[in-house]
Amino acid sequence: MNSINALKDKFDSDESRTISILRAIDSRKYDIAKDKAKSTIEEIENLKKELKSEGDLNAAYLTNSFYELLLRVSLFWQHIERESYYQSWWALQDGLDHLRQLKKFYLAKNKALSFFENQLIELEKLYPYKLFSSPGFIVESFQCSICKNDIDSDFCSHMKGELYSGEIAYAVAQEIKDIDHFAFVTNPTNKRLVIDNNDNHIQFNLFKEVVEHFNSNNLSPLGFSTLKRYEFMRPDEDWVKLPRNSECYCGSGKKFKKCCIGNSQKKQIHVDFMGHHIFA
């Protein structure tokens, strides 16, 4: 297992804690995985207090971000099994955020990161969410999270989104004056604000099928790295053919010709789970 080797001499040199968390996730012991990830994150935060050099602090940040990723993966699968799909979406987006930071700043090849990069992006495609809210605000200024100066001023030497001594520089809005707009968008930077987050959407049957595969031991949470999705039409067993001017069977109160007359078939989605196991 080629796990992150930051602070290798001081922290998890044999990768045993990383492997134990991954095995807990794969065996669906999500609470154990979460507890181990949280305790590891706390240990890293305590270790950071002893570090002085920028290199060590940055390594600690990346190591911490790796275990945050494992924590979010644990939460994701737990929410999936509980059929809390919108919460699973948040855990997935949090995990992808940590993954992007790791891919940006940790340049060495890493088997676990490559696995999650493939798997999480593929899992994101299974959700029915297509429309998101993107608010715009009018603010007085933006403060640098590190030096506390105006991030656009000459007094701030930090670049937004870059890593400095274990901290990411980001802009903190100061004195929000007003909401400028709310836009509906299809591909925002932040995908958490879903317009329709109904957990009963029929497309979530795909995740129910995944859990059924888990229960029958045909698949495990870390037993696939990619997937192939098929869409096709099939007859709708609930569709009823009526005279055109009859009241529609669905209960809408409309005439059949203006309602369900064209709905004799419905879209079916099938997914094949493919690729390698994380330990393969």
mmCIF file of C-alpha atoms in Angstrom:
data_model
loop_
_atom_site.group_PDB
_atom_site.id
_atom_site.type_symbol
_atom_site.label_atom_id
_atom_site.label_comp_id
_atom_site.label_asym_id
_atom_site.label_seq_id
_atom_site.Cartn_x
_atom_site.Cartn_y
_atom_site.Cartn_z
ATOM 1 C CA MET A 1 0.000 0.000 0.000
ATOM 2 C CA ASN A 2 1.630 3.258 -1.101
ATOM 3 C CA SER A 3 0.108 5.655 1.418
ATOM 4 C CA ILE A 4 1.171 9.226 2.046
ATOM 5 C CA ASN A 5 4.621 9.156 3.639
ATOM 6 C CA ALA A 6 4.674 12.723 5.002
ATOM 7 C CA LEU A 7 6.337 12.827 8.442
ATOM 8 C CA LYS A 8 7.130 9.148 7.928
ATOM 9 C CA ASP A 9 9.740 8.977 10.693
ATOM 10 C CA LYS A 10 7.367 10.462 13.256
ATOM 11 C CA PHE A 11 3.983 9.207 12.156
ATOM 12 C CA ASP A 12 2.547 5.897 10.900
ATOM 13 C CA SER A 13 5.845 4.694 9.444
ATOM 14 C CA ASP A 14 4.455 1.201 8.776
ATOM 15 C CA GLU A 15 1.138 2.574 7.432
ATOM 16 C CA SER A 16 -0.736 0.307 9.855
ATOM 17 C CA ARG A 17 -3.275 2.910 10.915
ATOM 18 C CA THR A 18 -4.028 3.887 7.313
ATOM 19 C CA ILE A 19 -4.566 0.256 6.338
ATOM 20 C CA SER A 20 -6.719 -0.414 9.414
ATOM 21 C CA ILE A 21 -9.039 2.490 8.500
ATOM 22 C CA LEU A 22 -9.312 1.322 4.899
ATOM 23 C CA ARG A 23 -10.073 -2.235 6.024
ATOM 24 C CA ALA A 24 -12.747 -0.950 8.415
ATOM 25 C CA ILE A 25 -14.405 1.000 5.580
ATOM 26 C CA ASP A 26 -14.239 -1.975 3.247
ATOM 27 C CA SER A 27 -15.776 -4.291 5.863
ATOM 28 C CA ARG A 28 -18.555 -1.704 6.477
ATOM 29 C CA LYS A 29 -17.456 -0.956 10.044
ATOM 30 C CA TYR A 30 -17.951 2.744 9.479
ATOM 31 C CA ASP A 31 -18.059 3.858 13.115
ATOM 32 C CA ILE A 32 -14.720 2.167 13.767
ATOM 33 C CA ALA A 33 -13.238 3.796 10.663
ATOM 34 C CA LYS A 34 -14.565 7.220 11.704
ATOM 35 C CA ASP A 35 -13.226 6.898 15.260
ATOM 36 C CA LYS A 36 -9.781 5.869 14.021
ATOM 37 C CA ALA A 37 -9.684 8.687 11.476
ATOM 38 C CA LYS A 38 -10.800 11.276 14.050
ATOM 39 C CA SER A 39 -8.238 10.165 16.632
ATOM 40 C CA THR A 40 -5.516 10.260 13.979
ATOM 41 C CA ILE A 41 -6.526 13.770 12.917
ATOM 42 C CA GLU A 42 -6.419 14.893 16.557
ATOM 43 C CA GLU A 43 -2.956 13.361 16.950
ATOM 44 C CA ILE A 44 -1.714 15.193 13.858
ATOM 45 C CA GLU A 45 -3.090 18.500 15.159
ATOM 46 C CA ASN A 46 -1.199 17.981 18.423
ATOM 47 C CA LEU A 47 1.943 17.059 16.506
ATOM 48 C CA LYS A 48 1.699 20.269 14.446
ATOM 49 C CA LYS A 49 2.165 22.319 17.632
ATOM 50 C CA GLU A 50 5.707 20.928 17.927
ATOM 51 C CA LEU A 51 6.697 21.585 14.319
ATOM 52 C CA LYS A 52 8.645 24.658 13.225
ATOM 53 C CA SER A 53 9.736 24.360 9.602
ATOM 54 C CA GLU A 54 7.423 25.204 6.718
ATOM 55 C CA GLY A 55 8.132 21.836 5.112
ATOM 56 C CA ASP A 56 7.086 19.862 8.192
ATOM 57 C CA LEU A 57 3.986 22.003 8.707
ATOM 58 C CA ASN A 58 2.942 21.547 5.092
ATOM 59 C CA ALA A 59 3.541 17.790 5.373
ATOM 60 C CA ALA A 60 1.356 17.718 8.490
ATOM 61 C CA TYR A 61 -1.392 19.584 6.642
ATOM 62 C CA LEU A 62 -1.330 17.054 3.794
ATOM 63 C CA THR A 63 -1.269 14.085 6.161
ATOM 64 C CA ASN A 64 -4.207 15.576 8.052
ATOM 65 C CA SER A 65 -6.078 16.146 4.786
ATOM 66 C CA PHE A 66 -5.537 12.497 3.822
ATOM 67 C CA TYR A 67 -7.200 11.267 7.017
ATOM 68 C CA GLU A 68 -9.968 13.837 6.573
ATOM 69 C CA LEU A 69 -10.549 12.224 3.176
ATOM 70 C CA LEU A 70 -10.815 8.777 4.799
ATOM 71 C CA LEU A 71 -13.235 10.194 7.371
ATOM 72 C CA ARG A 72 -15.468 11.608 4.611
ATOM 73 C CA VAL A 73 -15.377 8.310 2.701
ATOM 74 C CA SER A 74 -16.523 6.535 5.880
ATOM 75 C CA LEU A 75 -19.349 9.035 6.326
ATOM 76 C CA PHE A 76 -20.312 8.772 2.668
ATOM 77 C CA TRP A 77 -20.863 5.025 2.744
ATOM 78 C CA GLN A 78 -22.604 5.162 6.098
ATOM 79 C CA HIS A 79 -25.092 7.718 4.764
ATOM 80 C CA ILE A 80 -25.587 5.603 1.628
ATOM 81 C CA GLU A 81 -26.458 2.561 3.719
ATOM 82 C CA ARG A 82 -28.844 4.665 5.821
ATOM 83 C CA GLU A 83 -30.466 6.004 2.620
ATOM 84 C CA SER A 84 -29.585 9.576 3.635
ATOM 85 C CA TYR A 85 -28.574 10.490 0.124
ATOM 86 C CA TYR A 86 -28.367 14.264 0.404
ATOM 87 C CA GLN A 87 -26.120 13.902 3.457
ATOM 88 C CA SER A 88 -24.018 11.416 1.508
ATOM 89 C CA TRP A 89 -23.697 14.055 -1.233
ATOM 90 C CA TRP A 90 -22.248 16.530 1.281
ATOM 91 C CA ALA A 91 -19.787 13.923 2.559
ATOM 92 C CA LEU A 92 -18.823 13.160 -1.046
ATOM 93 C CA GLN A 93 -18.233 16.844 -1.854
ATOM 94 C CA ASP A 94 -16.142 17.257 1.313
ATOM 95 C CA GLY A 95 -14.098 14.230 0.300
ATOM 96 C CA LEU A 96 -13.578 15.584 -3.207
ATOM 97 C CA ASP A 97 -12.417 18.920 -1.749
ATOM 98 C CA HIS A 98 -9.751 17.147 0.321
ATOM 99 C CA LEU A 99 -8.802 15.045 -2.676
ATOM 100 C CA ARG A 100 -8.283 18.159 -4.822
ATOM 101 C CA GLN A 101 -6.022 19.701 -2.174
ATOM 102 C CA LEU A 102 -3.981 16.515 -1.973
ATOM 103 C CA LYS A 103 -3.687 16.230 -5.746
ATOM 104 C CA LYS A 104 -2.569 19.865 -5.932
ATOM 105 C CA PHE A 105 0.120 19.795 -3.263
ATOM 106 C CA TYR A 106 1.160 16.143 -2.985
ATOM 107 C CA LEU A 107 2.880 15.417 -6.283
ATOM 108 C CA ALA A 108 4.195 11.888 -5.679
ATOM 109 C CA LYS A 109 2.334 8.919 -7.125
ATOM 110 C CA ASN A 110 -0.023 7.421 -4.562
ATOM 111 C CA LYS A 111 -2.157 4.311 -4.995
ATOM 112 C CA ALA A 112 -4.860 5.302 -2.497
ATOM 113 C CA LEU A 113 -5.304 8.789 -3.941
ATOM 114 C CA SER A 114 -5.507 7.445 -7.483
ATOM 115 C CA PHE A 115 -8.130 4.926 -6.359
ATOM 116 C CA PHE A 116 -10.314 7.537 -4.655
ATOM 117 C CA GLU A 117 -9.889 9.999 -7.499
ATOM 118 C CA ASN A 118 -11.415 7.434 -9.850
ATOM 119 C CA GLN A 119 -14.061 6.054 -7.509
ATOM 120 C CA LEU A 120 -15.449 9.269 -6.006
ATOM 121 C CA ILE A 121 -15.769 11.054 -9.346
ATOM 122 C CA GLU A 122 -17.593 8.026 -10.763
ATOM 123 C CA LEU A 123 -19.925 7.850 -7.750
ATOM 124 C CA GLU A 124 -20.743 11.549 -8.141
ATOM 125 C CA LYS A 125 -22.177 10.771 -11.591
ATOM 126 C CA LEU A 126 -24.821 8.456 -10.091
ATOM 127 C CA TYR A 127 -26.682 11.299 -8.380
ATOM 128 C CA PRO A 128 -29.709 12.886 -10.054
ATOM 129 C CA TYR A 129 -28.682 16.412 -9.043
ATOM 130 C CA LYS A 130 -28.488 18.677 -12.101
ATOM 131 C CA LEU A 131 -29.358 22.161 -10.818
ATOM 132 C CA PHE A 132 -27.684 24.112 -8.033
ATOM 133 C CA SER A 133 -28.084 27.455 -6.294
ATOM 134 C CA SER A 134 -25.221 29.937 -6.521
ATOM 135 C CA PRO A 135 -25.667 33.061 -4.362
ATOM 136 C CA GLY A 136 -23.807 36.315 -5.004
ATOM 137 C CA PHE A 137 -23.025 38.790 -2.217
ATOM 138 C CA ILE A 138 -21.919 42.422 -2.092
ATOM 139 C CA VAL A 139 -19.074 42.729 0.415
ATOM 140 C CA GLU A 140 -16.870 45.540 1.633
ATOM 141 C CA SER A 141 -13.579 43.630 1.262
ATOM 142 C CA PHE A 142 -11.894 40.246 1.588
ATOM 143 C CA GLN A 143 -9.435 39.537 4.374
ATOM 144 C CA CYS A 144 -6.554 37.079 4.047
ATOM 145 C CA SER A 145 -7.062 34.113 6.373
ATOM 146 C CA ILE A 146 -3.352 34.065 7.249
ATOM 147 C CA CYS A 147 -2.101 37.645 7.635
ATOM 148 C CA LYS A 148 -5.553 39.246 8.187
ATOM 149 C CA ASN A 149 -4.769 42.044 5.714
ATOM 150 C CA ASP A 150 -6.908 42.885 2.694
ATOM 151 C CA ILE A 151 -6.099 39.976 0.377
ATOM 152 C CA ASP A 152 -6.058 42.299 -2.663
ATOM 153 C CA SER A 153 -3.766 44.876 -1.064
ATOM 154 C CA ASP A 154 0.004 45.271 -1.249
ATOM 155 C CA PHE A 155 0.164 44.413 2.468
ATOM 156 C CA CYS A 156 -0.800 40.783 1.754
ATOM 157 C CA SER A 157 1.884 38.566 0.225
ATOM 158 C CA HIS A 158 -0.224 35.405 0.082
ATOM 159 C CA MET A 159 -1.878 33.857 -2.954
ATOM 160 C CA LYS A 160 -5.405 32.580 -2.492
ATOM 161 C CA GLY A 161 -5.547 28.790 -2.512
ATOM 162 C CA GLU A 162 -1.826 28.265 -1.852
ATOM 163 C CA LEU A 163 -0.276 26.444 1.110
ATOM 164 C CA TYR A 164 1.855 28.356 3.643
ATOM 165 C CA SER A 165 3.334 26.680 6.722
ATOM 166 C CA GLY A 166 0.450 24.263 7.073
ATOM 167 C CA GLU A 167 -2.349 26.695 6.217
ATOM 168 C CA ILE A 168 -4.286 27.363 3.020
ATOM 169 C CA ALA A 169 -4.701 31.059 2.224
ATOM 170 C CA TYR A 170 -8.324 31.917 1.523
ATOM 171 C CA ALA A 171 -10.389 35.090 1.315
ATOM 172 C CA VAL A 172 -12.689 35.872 4.235
ATOM 173 C CA ALA A 173 -15.593 38.157 3.333
ATOM 174 C CA GLN A 174 -15.785 41.272 5.513
ATOM 175 C CA GLU A 175 -18.993 43.246 6.098
ATOM 176 C CA ILE A 176 -21.471 41.526 3.811
ATOM 177 C CA LYS A 177 -23.696 44.402 2.697
ATOM 178 C CA ASP A 178 -26.339 42.697 0.634
ATOM 179 C CA ILE A 179 -27.310 39.664 -1.398
ATOM 180 C CA ASP A 180 -26.715 40.571 -5.019
ATOM 181 C CA HIS A 181 -28.417 37.587 -6.652
ATOM 182 C CA PHE A 182 -29.330 33.924 -6.497
ATOM 183 C CA ALA A 183 -28.535 32.094 -9.712
ATOM 184 C CA PHE A 184 -29.513 28.599 -10.780
ATOM 185 C CA VAL A 185 -26.472 26.936 -12.349
ATOM 186 C CA THR A 186 -25.531 23.485 -13.630
ATOM 187 C CA ASN A 187 -21.813 23.313 -12.809
ATOM 188 C CA PRO A 188 -20.896 25.513 -9.836
ATOM 189 C CA THR A 189 -17.634 25.344 -7.911
ATOM 190 C CA ASN A 190 -19.617 24.436 -4.790
ATOM 191 C CA LYS A 191 -22.157 21.726 -5.595
ATOM 192 C CA ARG A 192 -23.650 21.432 -2.112
ATOM 193 C CA LEU A 193 -26.642 23.743 -2.642
ATOM 194 C CA VAL A 194 -28.837 21.330 -4.578
ATOM 195 C CA ILE A 195 -32.204 22.659 -5.785
ATOM 196 C CA ASP A 196 -34.100 19.359 -5.458
ATOM 197 C CA ASN A 197 -32.596 17.211 -2.697
ATOM 198 C CA ASN A 198 -35.407 14.671 -2.320
ATOM 199 C CA ASP A 199 -34.003 11.409 -0.931
ATOM 200 C CA ASN A 200 -36.882 9.506 -2.559
ATOM 201 C CA HIS A 201 -35.763 10.136 -6.142
ATOM 202 C CA ILE A 202 -36.047 6.937 -8.169
ATOM 203 C CA GLN A 203 -32.408 7.187 -9.273
ATOM 204 C CA PHE A 204 -31.290 6.428 -5.720
ATOM 205 C CA ASN A 205 -32.415 2.857 -6.351
ATOM 206 C CA LEU A 206 -28.941 2.505 -7.861
ATOM 207 C CA PHE A 207 -27.407 2.961 -4.425
ATOM 208 C CA LYS A 208 -29.911 0.540 -2.915
ATOM 209 C CA GLU A 209 -28.725 -2.018 -5.449
ATOM 210 C CA VAL A 210 -25.126 -1.328 -4.403
ATOM 211 C CA VAL A 211 -26.005 -2.088 -0.779
ATOM 212 C CA GLU A 212 -27.750 -5.290 -1.883
ATOM 213 C CA HIS A 213 -24.486 -6.308 -3.560
ATOM 214 C CA PHE A 214 -22.682 -5.554 -0.274
ATOM 215 C CA ASN A 215 -25.159 -7.722 1.652
ATOM 216 C CA SER A 216 -24.677 -10.646 -0.724
ATOM 217 C CA ASN A 217 -20.865 -10.288 -0.562
ATOM 218 C CA ASN A 218 -20.643 -9.641 -4.293
ATOM 219 C CA LEU A 219 -19.105 -6.206 -3.738
ATOM 220 C CA SER A 220 -17.543 -4.059 -1.016
ATOM 221 C CA PRO A 221 -17.200 -0.273 -0.601
ATOM 222 C CA LEU A 222 -13.572 -0.312 -1.734
ATOM 223 C CA GLY A 223 -13.931 -3.262 -4.090
ATOM 224 C CA PHE A 224 -14.339 -1.232 -7.296
ATOM 225 C CA SER A 225 -12.569 1.778 -8.736
ATOM 226 C CA THR A 226 -14.818 2.690 -11.644
ATOM 227 C CA LEU A 227 -18.233 1.951 -13.103
ATOM 228 C CA LYS A 228 -20.058 1.796 -16.398
ATOM 229 C CA ARG A 229 -23.531 3.269 -16.682
ATOM 230 C CA TYR A 230 -26.169 2.208 -19.205
ATOM 231 C CA GLU A 231 -29.413 4.079 -19.938
ATOM 232 C CA PHE A 232 -32.283 2.528 -21.890
ATOM 233 C CA MET A 233 -36.061 2.665 -22.167
ATOM 234 C CA ARG A 234 -38.406 -0.109 -21.088
ATOM 235 C CA PRO A 235 -42.204 -0.486 -20.814
ATOM 236 C CA ASP A 236 -43.724 1.090 -17.705
ATOM 237 C CA GLU A 237 -45.694 -1.631 -15.935
ATOM 238 C CA ASP A 238 -47.903 0.980 -14.249
ATOM 239 C CA TRP A 239 -48.919 2.674 -17.497
ATOM 240 C CA VAL A 240 -52.595 2.274 -18.434
ATOM 241 C CA LYS A 241 -53.951 2.874 -21.918
ATOM 242 C CA LEU A 242 -57.186 4.889 -21.836
ATOM 243 C CA PRO A 243 -59.380 6.741 -24.356
ATOM 244 C CA ARG A 244 -57.759 10.078 -25.186
ATOM 245 C CA ASN A 245 -60.448 12.206 -23.526
ATOM 246 C CA SER A 246 -60.725 10.091 -20.358
ATOM 247 C CA GLU A 247 -59.475 11.375 -17.035
ATOM 248 C CA CYS A 248 -55.886 10.229 -16.562
ATOM 249 C CA TYR A 249 -55.304 7.292 -14.253
ATOM 250 C CA CYS A 250 -52.520 9.070 -12.366
ATOM 251 C CA GLY A 251 -54.945 11.256 -10.424
ATOM 252 C CA SER A 252 -53.828 14.580 -11.869
ATOM 253 C CA GLY A 253 -57.369 15.460 -12.933
ATOM 254 C CA LYS A 254 -56.181 16.106 -16.492
ATOM 255 C CA LYS A 255 -57.343 14.336 -19.620
ATOM 256 C CA PHE A 256 -55.254 11.325 -20.583
ATOM 257 C CA LYS A 257 -54.196 12.964 -23.886
ATOM 258 C CA LYS A 258 -52.723 15.942 -21.983
ATOM 259 C CA CYS A 259 -51.083 13.899 -19.273
ATOM 260 C CA CYS A 260 -49.630 10.372 -19.386
ATOM 261 C CA ILE A 261 -50.481 9.316 -22.935
ATOM 262 C CA GLY A 262 -46.819 9.467 -23.971
ATOM 263 C CA ASN A 263 -45.420 7.801 -20.855
ATOM 264 C CA SER A 264 -45.755 4.154 -21.857
ATOM 265 C CA GLN A 265 -42.005 3.718 -21.418
ATOM 266 C CA LYS A 266 -39.677 4.870 -18.663
ATOM 267 C CA LYS A 267 -35.938 5.358 -18.464
ATOM 268 C CA GLN A 268 -33.986 2.562 -16.858
ATOM 269 C CA ILE A 269 -30.424 2.945 -15.575
ATOM 270 C CA HIS A 270 -28.095 0.010 -15.032
ATOM 271 C CA VAL A 271 -24.611 0.227 -13.546
ATOM 272 C CA ASP A 272 -21.752 -2.265 -13.713
ATOM 273 C CA PHE A 273 -19.144 -1.849 -10.983
ATOM 274 C CA MET A 274 -15.697 -2.447 -12.385
ATOM 275 C CA GLY A 275 -12.008 -1.908 -11.789
ATOM 276 C CA HIS A 276 -9.734 -3.107 -9.031
ATOM 277 C CA HIS A 277 -9.991 -3.418 -5.256
ATOM 278 C CA ILE A 278 -8.029 -0.811 -3.329
ATOM 279 C CA PHE A 279 -5.708 -3.524 -1.977
ATOM 280 C CA ALA A 280 -5.245 -5.255 -5.331
#
